[in-house]
Short mmCIF file of C-alpha atoms in Angstrom, two decimals:
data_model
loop_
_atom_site.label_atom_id
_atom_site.label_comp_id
_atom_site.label_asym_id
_atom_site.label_seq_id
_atom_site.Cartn_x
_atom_site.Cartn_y
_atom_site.Cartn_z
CA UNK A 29 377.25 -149.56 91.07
CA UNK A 30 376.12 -146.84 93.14
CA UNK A 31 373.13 -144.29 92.36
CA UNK A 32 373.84 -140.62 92.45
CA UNK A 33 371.56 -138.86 95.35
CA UNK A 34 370.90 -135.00 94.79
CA UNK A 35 370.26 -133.34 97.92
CA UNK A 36 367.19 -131.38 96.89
CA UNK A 37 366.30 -131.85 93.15
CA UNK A 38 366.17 -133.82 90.20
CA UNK A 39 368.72 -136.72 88.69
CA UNK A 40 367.49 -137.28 85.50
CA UNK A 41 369.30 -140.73 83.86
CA UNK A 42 369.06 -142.12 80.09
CA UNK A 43 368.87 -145.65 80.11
CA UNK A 44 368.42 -146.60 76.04
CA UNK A 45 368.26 -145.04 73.02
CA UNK A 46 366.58 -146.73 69.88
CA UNK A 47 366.82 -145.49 66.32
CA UNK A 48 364.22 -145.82 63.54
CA UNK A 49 365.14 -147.95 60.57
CA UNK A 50 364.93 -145.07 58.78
CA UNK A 51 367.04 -142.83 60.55
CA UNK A 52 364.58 -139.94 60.55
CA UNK A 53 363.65 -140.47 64.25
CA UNK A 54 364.93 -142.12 67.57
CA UNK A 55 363.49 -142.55 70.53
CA UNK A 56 364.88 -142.30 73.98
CA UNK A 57 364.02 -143.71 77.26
CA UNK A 58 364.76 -141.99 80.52
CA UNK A 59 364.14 -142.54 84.46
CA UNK A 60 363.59 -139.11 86.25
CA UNK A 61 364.07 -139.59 89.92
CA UNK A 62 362.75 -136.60 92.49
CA UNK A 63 364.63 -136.32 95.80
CA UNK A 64 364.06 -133.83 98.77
CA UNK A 65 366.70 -133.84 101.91
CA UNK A 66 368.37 -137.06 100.34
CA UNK A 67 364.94 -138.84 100.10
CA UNK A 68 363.52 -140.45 96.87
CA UNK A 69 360.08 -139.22 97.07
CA UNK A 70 358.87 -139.78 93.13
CA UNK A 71 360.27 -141.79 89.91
CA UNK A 72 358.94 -141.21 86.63
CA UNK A 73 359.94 -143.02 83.03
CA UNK A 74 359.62 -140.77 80.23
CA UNK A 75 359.80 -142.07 76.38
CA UNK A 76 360.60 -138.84 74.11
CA UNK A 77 360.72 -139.25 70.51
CA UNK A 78 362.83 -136.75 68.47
CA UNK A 79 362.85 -136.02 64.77
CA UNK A 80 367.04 -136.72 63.91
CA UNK A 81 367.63 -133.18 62.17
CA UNK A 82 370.46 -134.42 59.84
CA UNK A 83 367.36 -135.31 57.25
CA UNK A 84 365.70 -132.25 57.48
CA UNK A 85 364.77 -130.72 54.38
CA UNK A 86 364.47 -127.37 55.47
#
């Protein structure tokens, strides 16, 4: 499999996605790559965690 290389930018790519056992929450896990003129010059793994809004009770 081939990456995708942005030219100047950002290619941001979600690798996994893990719900609660609850299912009020999930959290996902992503790789941010930074390129400039074709050239990987940072990587970065971000874990977010996000509130599902189907059990909202507002």
């Amino acid at each position: 499999m081939t990456e995708r290389r942005t030219f100047i930018g950002v290619d941001r790519l979600m690798v996994d996605r893990i719900d609660s056992l609850d299912e009020k929450w999930f959290v996902e896990f992503w790789v941010v790559k930074y390129y400039f003129f074709g050239i990987e010059i940072h990587t970065q793994k971000k874990e977010i965690v996000k509130h599902n809004h189907k059990h909202s009770f507002l």
